XYZ file of C-alpha atoms in Angstrom:
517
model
C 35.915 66.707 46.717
C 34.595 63.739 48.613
C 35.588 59.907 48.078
C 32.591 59.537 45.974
C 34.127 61.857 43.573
C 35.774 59.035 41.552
C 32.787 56.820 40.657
C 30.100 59.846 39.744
C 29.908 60.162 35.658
C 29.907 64.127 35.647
C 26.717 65.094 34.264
C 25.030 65.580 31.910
C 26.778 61.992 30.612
C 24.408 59.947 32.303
C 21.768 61.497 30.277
C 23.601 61.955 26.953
C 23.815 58.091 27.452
C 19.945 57.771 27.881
C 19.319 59.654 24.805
C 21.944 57.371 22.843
C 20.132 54.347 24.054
C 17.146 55.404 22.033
C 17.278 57.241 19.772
C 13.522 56.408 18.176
C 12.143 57.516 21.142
C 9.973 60.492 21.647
C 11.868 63.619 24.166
C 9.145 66.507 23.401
C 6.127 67.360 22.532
C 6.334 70.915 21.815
C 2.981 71.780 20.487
C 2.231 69.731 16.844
C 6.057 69.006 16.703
C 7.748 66.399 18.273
C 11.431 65.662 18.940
C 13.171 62.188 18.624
C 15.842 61.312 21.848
C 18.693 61.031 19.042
C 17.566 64.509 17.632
C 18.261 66.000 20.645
C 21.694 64.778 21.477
C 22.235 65.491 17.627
C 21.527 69.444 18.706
C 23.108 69.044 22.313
C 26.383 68.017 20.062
C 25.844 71.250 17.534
C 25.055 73.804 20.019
C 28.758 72.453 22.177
C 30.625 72.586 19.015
C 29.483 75.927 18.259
C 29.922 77.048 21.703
C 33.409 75.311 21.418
C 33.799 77.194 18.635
C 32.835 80.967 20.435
C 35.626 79.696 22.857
C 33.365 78.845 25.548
C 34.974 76.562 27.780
C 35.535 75.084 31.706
C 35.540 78.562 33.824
C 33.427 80.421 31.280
C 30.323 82.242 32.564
C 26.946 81.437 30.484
C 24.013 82.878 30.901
C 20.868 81.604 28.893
C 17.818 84.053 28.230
C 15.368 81.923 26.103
C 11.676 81.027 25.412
C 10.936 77.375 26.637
C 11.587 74.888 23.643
C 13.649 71.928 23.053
C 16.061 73.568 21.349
C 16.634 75.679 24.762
C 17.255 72.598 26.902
C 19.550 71.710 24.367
C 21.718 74.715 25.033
C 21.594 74.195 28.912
C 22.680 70.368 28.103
C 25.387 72.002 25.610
C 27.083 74.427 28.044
C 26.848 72.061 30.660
C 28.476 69.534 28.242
C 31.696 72.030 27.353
C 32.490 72.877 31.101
C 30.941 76.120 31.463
C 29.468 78.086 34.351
C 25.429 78.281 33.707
C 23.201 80.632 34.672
C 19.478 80.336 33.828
C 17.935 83.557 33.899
C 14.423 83.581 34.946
C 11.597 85.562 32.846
C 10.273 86.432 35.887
C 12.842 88.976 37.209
C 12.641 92.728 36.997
C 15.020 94.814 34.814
C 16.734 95.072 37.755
C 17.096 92.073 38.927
C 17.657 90.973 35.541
C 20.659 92.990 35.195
C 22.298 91.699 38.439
C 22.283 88.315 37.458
C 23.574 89.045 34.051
C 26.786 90.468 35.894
C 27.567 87.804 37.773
C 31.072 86.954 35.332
C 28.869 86.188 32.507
C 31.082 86.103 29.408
C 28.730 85.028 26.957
C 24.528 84.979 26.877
C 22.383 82.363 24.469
C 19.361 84.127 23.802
C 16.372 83.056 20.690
C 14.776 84.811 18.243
C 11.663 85.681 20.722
C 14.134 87.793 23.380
C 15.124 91.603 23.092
C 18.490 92.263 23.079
C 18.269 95.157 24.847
C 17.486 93.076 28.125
C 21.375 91.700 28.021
C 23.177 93.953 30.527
C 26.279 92.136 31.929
C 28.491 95.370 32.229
C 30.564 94.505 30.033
C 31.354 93.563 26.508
C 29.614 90.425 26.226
C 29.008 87.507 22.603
C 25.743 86.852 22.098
C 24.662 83.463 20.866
C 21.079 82.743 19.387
C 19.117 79.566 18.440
C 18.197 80.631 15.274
C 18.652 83.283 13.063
C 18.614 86.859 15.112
C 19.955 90.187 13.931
C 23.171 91.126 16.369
C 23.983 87.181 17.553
C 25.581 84.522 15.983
C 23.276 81.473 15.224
C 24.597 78.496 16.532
C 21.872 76.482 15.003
C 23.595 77.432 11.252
C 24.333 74.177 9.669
C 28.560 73.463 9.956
C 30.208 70.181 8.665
C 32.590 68.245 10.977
C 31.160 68.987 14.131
C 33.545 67.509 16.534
C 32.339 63.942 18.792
C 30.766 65.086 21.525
C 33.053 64.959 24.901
C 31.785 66.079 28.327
C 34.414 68.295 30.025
C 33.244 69.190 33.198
C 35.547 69.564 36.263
C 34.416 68.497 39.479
C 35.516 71.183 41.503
C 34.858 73.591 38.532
C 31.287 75.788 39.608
C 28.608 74.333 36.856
C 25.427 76.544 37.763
C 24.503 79.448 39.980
C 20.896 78.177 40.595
C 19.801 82.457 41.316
C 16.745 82.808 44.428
C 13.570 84.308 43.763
C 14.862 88.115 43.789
C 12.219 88.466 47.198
C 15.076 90.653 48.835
C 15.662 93.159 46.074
C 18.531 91.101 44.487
C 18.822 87.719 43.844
C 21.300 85.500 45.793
C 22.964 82.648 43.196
C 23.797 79.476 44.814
C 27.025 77.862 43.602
C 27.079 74.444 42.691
C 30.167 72.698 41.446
C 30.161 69.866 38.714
C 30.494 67.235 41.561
C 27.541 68.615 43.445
C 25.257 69.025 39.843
C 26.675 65.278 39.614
C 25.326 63.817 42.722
C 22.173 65.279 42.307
C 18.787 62.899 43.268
C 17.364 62.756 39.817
C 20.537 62.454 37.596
C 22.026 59.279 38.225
C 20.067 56.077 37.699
C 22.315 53.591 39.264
C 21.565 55.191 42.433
C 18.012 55.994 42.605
C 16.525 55.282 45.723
C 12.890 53.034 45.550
C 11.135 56.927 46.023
C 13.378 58.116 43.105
C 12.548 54.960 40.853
C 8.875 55.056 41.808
C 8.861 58.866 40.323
C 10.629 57.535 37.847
C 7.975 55.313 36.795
C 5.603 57.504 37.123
C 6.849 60.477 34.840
C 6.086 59.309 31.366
C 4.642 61.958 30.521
C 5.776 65.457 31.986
C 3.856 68.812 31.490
C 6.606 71.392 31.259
C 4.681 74.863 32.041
C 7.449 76.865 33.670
C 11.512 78.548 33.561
C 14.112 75.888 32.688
C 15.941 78.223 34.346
C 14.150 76.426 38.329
C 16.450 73.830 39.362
C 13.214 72.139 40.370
C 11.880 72.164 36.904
C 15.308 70.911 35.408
C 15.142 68.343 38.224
C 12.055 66.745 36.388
C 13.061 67.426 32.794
C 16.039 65.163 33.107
C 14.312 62.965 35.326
C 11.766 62.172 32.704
C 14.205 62.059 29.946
C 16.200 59.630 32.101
C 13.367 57.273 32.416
C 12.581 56.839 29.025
C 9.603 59.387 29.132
C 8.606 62.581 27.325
C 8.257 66.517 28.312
C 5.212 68.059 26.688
C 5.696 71.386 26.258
C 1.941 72.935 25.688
C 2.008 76.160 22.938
C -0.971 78.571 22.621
C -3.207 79.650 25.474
C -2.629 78.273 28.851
C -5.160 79.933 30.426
C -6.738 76.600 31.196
C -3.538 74.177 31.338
C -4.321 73.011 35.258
C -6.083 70.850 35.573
C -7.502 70.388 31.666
C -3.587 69.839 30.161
C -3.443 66.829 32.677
C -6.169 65.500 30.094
C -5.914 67.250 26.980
C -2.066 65.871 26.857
C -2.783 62.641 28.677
C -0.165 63.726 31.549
C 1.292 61.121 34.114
C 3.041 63.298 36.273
C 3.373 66.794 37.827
C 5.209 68.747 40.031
C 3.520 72.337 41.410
C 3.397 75.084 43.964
C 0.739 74.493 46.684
C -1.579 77.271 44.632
C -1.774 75.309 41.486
C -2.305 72.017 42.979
C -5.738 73.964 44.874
C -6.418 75.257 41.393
C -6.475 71.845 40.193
C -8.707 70.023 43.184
C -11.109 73.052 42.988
C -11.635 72.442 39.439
C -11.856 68.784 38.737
C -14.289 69.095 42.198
C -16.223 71.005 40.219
C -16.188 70.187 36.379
C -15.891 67.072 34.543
C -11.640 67.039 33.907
C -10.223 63.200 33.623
C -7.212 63.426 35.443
C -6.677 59.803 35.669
C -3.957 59.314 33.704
C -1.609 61.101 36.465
C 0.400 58.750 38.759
C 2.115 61.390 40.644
C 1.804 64.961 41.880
C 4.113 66.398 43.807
C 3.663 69.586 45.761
C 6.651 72.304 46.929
C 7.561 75.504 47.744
C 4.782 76.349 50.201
C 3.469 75.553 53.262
C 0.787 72.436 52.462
C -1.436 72.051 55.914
C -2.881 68.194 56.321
C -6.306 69.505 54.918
C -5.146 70.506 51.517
C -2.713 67.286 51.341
C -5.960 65.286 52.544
C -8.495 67.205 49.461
C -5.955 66.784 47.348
C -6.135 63.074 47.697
C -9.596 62.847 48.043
C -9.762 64.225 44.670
C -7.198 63.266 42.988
C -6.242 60.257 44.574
C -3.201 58.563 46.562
C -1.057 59.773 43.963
C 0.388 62.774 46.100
C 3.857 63.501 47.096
C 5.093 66.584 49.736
C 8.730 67.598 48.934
C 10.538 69.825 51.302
C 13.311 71.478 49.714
C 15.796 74.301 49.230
C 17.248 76.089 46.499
C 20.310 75.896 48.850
C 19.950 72.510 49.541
C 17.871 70.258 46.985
C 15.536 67.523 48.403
C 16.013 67.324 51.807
C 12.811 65.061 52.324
C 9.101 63.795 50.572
C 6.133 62.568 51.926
C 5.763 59.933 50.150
C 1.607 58.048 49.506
C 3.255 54.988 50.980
C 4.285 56.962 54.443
C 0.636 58.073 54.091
C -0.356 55.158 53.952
C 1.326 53.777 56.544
C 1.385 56.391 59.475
C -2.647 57.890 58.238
C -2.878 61.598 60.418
C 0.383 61.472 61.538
C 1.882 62.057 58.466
C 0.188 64.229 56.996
C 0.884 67.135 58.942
C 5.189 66.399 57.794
C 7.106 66.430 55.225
C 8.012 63.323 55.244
C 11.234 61.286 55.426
C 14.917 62.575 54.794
C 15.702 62.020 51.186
C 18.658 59.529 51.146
C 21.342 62.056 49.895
C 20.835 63.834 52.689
C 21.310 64.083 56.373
C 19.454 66.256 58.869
C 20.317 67.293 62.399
C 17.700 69.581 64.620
C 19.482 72.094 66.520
C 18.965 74.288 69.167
C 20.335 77.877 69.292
C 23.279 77.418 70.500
C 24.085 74.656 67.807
C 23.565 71.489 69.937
C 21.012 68.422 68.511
C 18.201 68.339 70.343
C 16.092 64.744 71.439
C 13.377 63.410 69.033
C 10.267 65.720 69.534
C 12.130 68.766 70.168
C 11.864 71.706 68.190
C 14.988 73.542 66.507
C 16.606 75.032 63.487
C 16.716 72.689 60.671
C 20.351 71.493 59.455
C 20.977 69.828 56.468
C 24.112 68.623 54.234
C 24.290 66.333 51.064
C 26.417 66.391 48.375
C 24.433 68.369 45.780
C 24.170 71.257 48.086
C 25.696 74.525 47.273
C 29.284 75.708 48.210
C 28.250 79.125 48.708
C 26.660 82.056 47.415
C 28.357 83.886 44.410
C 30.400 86.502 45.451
C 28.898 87.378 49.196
C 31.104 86.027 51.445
C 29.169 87.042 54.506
C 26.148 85.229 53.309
C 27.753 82.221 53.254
C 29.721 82.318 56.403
C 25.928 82.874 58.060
C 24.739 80.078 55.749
C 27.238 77.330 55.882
C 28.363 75.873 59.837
C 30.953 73.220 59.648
C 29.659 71.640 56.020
C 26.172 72.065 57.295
C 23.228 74.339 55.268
C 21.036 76.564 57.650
C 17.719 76.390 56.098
C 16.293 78.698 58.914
C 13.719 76.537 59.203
C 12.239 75.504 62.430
C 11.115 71.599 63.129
C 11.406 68.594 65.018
C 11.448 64.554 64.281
C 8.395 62.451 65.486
C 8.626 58.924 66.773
C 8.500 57.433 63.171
C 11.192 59.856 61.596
C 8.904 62.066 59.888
C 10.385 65.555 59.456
C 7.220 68.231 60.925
C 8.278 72.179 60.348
C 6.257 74.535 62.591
C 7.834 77.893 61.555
C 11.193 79.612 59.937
C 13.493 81.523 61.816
C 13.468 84.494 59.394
C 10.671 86.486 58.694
C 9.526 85.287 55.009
C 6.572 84.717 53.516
C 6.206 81.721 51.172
C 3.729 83.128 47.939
C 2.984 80.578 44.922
C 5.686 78.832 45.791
C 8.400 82.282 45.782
C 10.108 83.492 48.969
C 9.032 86.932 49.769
C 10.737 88.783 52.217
C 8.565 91.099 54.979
C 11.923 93.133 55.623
C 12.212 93.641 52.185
C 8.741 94.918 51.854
C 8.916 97.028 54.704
C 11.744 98.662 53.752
C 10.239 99.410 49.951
C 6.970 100.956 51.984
C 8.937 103.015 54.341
C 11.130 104.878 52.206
C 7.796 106.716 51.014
C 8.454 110.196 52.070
C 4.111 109.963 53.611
C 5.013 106.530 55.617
C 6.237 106.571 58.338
C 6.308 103.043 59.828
C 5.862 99.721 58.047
C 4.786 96.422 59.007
C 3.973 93.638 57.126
C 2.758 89.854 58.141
C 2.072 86.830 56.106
C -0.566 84.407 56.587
C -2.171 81.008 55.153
C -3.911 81.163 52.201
C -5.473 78.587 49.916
C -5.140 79.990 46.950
C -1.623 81.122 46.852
C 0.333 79.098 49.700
C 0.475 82.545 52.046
C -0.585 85.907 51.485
C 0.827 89.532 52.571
C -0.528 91.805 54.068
C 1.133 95.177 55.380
C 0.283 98.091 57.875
C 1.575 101.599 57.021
C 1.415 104.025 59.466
C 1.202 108.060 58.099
C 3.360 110.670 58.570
C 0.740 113.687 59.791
C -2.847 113.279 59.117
C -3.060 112.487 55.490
C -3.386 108.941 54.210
C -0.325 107.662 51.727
C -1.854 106.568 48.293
C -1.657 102.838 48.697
C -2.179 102.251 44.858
C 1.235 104.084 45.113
C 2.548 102.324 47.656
C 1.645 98.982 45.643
C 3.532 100.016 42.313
C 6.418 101.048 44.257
C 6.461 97.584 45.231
C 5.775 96.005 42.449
C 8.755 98.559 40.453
C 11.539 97.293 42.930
C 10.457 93.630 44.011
C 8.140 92.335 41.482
C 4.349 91.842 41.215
C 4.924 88.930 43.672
C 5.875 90.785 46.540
C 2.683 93.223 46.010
C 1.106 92.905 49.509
C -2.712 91.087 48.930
C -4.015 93.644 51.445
C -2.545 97.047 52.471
C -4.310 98.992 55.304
C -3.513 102.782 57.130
C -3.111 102.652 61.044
C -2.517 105.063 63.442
C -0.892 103.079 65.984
C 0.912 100.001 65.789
C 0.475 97.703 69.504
C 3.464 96.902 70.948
C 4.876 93.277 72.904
C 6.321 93.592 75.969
C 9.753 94.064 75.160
C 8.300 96.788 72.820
C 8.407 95.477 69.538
C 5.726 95.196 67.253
C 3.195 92.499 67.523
C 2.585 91.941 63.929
C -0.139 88.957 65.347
C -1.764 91.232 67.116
C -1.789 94.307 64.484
C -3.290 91.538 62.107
C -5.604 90.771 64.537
C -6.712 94.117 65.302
C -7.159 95.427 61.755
C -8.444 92.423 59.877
C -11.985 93.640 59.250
C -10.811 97.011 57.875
C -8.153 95.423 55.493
C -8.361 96.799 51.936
C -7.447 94.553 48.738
C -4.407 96.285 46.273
């Protein structure tokens, strides 16, 4: 615990505050309905009584499986509020993957009405909780009398979330952050937002909630907007045309969206006649944005955008803001902008020394809303973590004006709508096909989804694998994300001269007879 420690108000209080101050005000949209501040603290205090009431407590594992409502914030808020250890899980995953994150100590799991309960696997006995009626869980919406005040009992030291990875690698990894570190994150403490913070601030009014509340990004910008007085629509129906029509069909001020969406968007509104005019700020994450994109974007849309480097590891570690744009033209646009003022950034070489302004190294970060660690893999961590400073195995450099410029990662991943994906991974799914026998598998730029992947497979004998087989088998143990966009047969694989692969050059080779899955 640092000397900060002291004067943090452990979250979620600051917000609990926000919604006390008023209570008239409008939180969500959720399709017709809409929720009043003071209604949701009312159900913030009823779900942590119940929960209080289930014996859910400081050290308790939670893991929340819901449909995106109010009501399901609420619970987050709620087990936050009672000390627990939360753990979103994300609809996304595979049964598999599913199932891994379920085990990770989870006593108890808040599922809704809309969720099978035959998707809970923890591997052990386990309560179920529901919001609203559901045959085999306990409602914790039921009316009770004498719900108890409301007290936040958080521990700073105590773990508050395991905010889980994408699942790219097979399994996802859970990052552990404690109540301190939840605390000190960017978006949850007014009194210290920076003049970026307080500009975004402004700006979110009116938030278009279209994903998990189980992404610490999208939590990030829930409370933000709350914080600032503003309200989370959460659209109901067909979404099929959300981006970019939502922006006016709901009148939204603010976004925040993968590098694919944000093309969606410009290629549309280029196009069609969408008033996107009410927006004030867009911010784009997750995947590589070149200067072009960043520079249609604005075109389009206006100087309205924002680039945010990040990690799930890490938080914010720096945004591009449109007043560095503004300011530093073509030299900014190609970075991601300035460190975030939580955090500090050193460029190393690899043998762990800083290296001078301009050179290129491994990215190192530390803040105090990083993780502590991954949940329970040690070795992880110890490769992770150097001295209280987060690896992001990114590679970049500092220019003359501070901006942050990344030119590459240090691991092989590929970055796809905004999801890690590993190539190793991939590889290793491909050649365990008894008719491959070598795998290879390269990621490149693409505008529609951020990068794309594409993999070689060499056969074992004469006879070509079945690649619509090789697809599902991908798409069975990493998810329909890490589906290669292209997977082609090759004979021979060219070599560099230390005799490795030369993925660059197999891409290269190959790209005219690549074949779409």
């Amino acid at each position: 615990m640092d000397s900060n420690t002291s004067s943090l108000a452990m979250f979620p209080q600051p917000l609990l505050d926000a919604l006390a101050g008023d209570p008239d005000g409008i939180a969500f949209e959720h399709g017709a309905r809409t929720v009043t501040r003071g209604e949701v603290l009312d159900t913030i205090a009823h779900l942590a009584a119940g929960l209080d009431r289930a014996g859910v407590g400081p050290g308790h594992g939670v893991g929340v499986l819901t449909s995106l409502t109010p009501e399901s914030f609420a619970a987050y808020l709620a087990a936050l509020a009672v000390g627990a250890r939360v753990v979103g899980v994300s609809p996304g995953y595979t049964d598999t993957q599913r199932a891994h994150v379920l085990r990770a100590g989870i006593n108890t799991v808040i599922v809704d009405p809309t969720v099978d309960l035959n998707l809970i696997d923890t591997g052990h006995p386990t309560q179920v909780l529901s919001l609203g009626p559901c045959e085999g869980a306990a409602d914790l919406l039921a009316p009770t009398e004498n719900d108890p005040p409301l007290v936040v009992r958080g521990r700073p030291d105590d773990v508050a979330r395991l905010i889980y990875t994408s699942g790219s690698t097979g399994l996802p990894k859970g990052c552990i952050q404690t109540y301190h570190a939840v605390s000190s994150r960017w978006a949850f403490q007014p009194s210290r937002w920076t003049p970026e913070v307080t500009a975004l601030a402004d700006a979110i009014r009116r938030y278009l909630l279209a994903g998990t509340l189980a992404s610490v990004v999208i939590m990030d910008q829930v409370v933000l907007c709350l914080l600032a007085g503003g309200t989370v629509v959460i659209p109901t129906g067909d979404l099929s045309s959300l981006f970019p029509h939502g922006i006016q069909q709901y009148r939204i001020t603010s976004l925040f969206l993968p590098v694919s969406r944000v093309n969606r968007i410009v290629d549309i509104v280029r196009r069609e006649d969408v008033d996107t005019s009410s927006l004030r700020a867009l911010s784009v994450s997750g995947s590589p944005t070149s200067a072009h994109q960043f520079v249609d974007a604005i075109s389009v849309l206006g100087p309205i955008m924002h680039n945010v480097y990040g990690q799930s590891e890490s938080g914010v570690i720096s945004i591009l803001t449109p007043a560095d744009v503004a300011k530093w033209g073509a030299d900014a646009l190609s970075s991601v902008g300035r460190v975030h003022a939580d955090a500090e950034v050193e460029i190393r070489d690899p043998e762990g020394n800083s290296v001078p302004q301009g050179q290129i190294g491994e990215v190192l970060v530390r803040s105090p809303s990083m993780m502590s660690g991954y949940w329970n893999e040690p070795e992880l961590t110890e490769q992770a973590l150097v001295d209280g400073w987060l690896r992001t195995r990114d590679l970049g450099y500092f220019d003359e004006h501070g901006l942050l410029h990344l030119v590459g990662r240090t691991r092989d991943v590929i970055i796809v709508n905004a999801q890690i994906c590993y190539a190793g991974a991939i590889e290793d799914v491909l050649s365990r096909s008894a008719d491959v026998l070598e795998a290879h598998v390269i990621g490149t730029p693409d505008d529609t989804t951020g990068e794309a992947i594409h993999a070689f497979v060499v056969p074992v004998g004469d006879t070509d694998p079945d690649l619509t087989a090789l697809a599902a088998r991908v798409r069975t143990e990493l998810g329909e994300i890490n589906v290669p966009s292209t997977l082609t047969v090759v004979r021979d694989v060219p070599q560099t001269v230390s005799g490795k692969p030369d993925k660059p050059a197999l891409l290269a080779r190959y790209q005219g007879a690549i074949q779409q899955t």
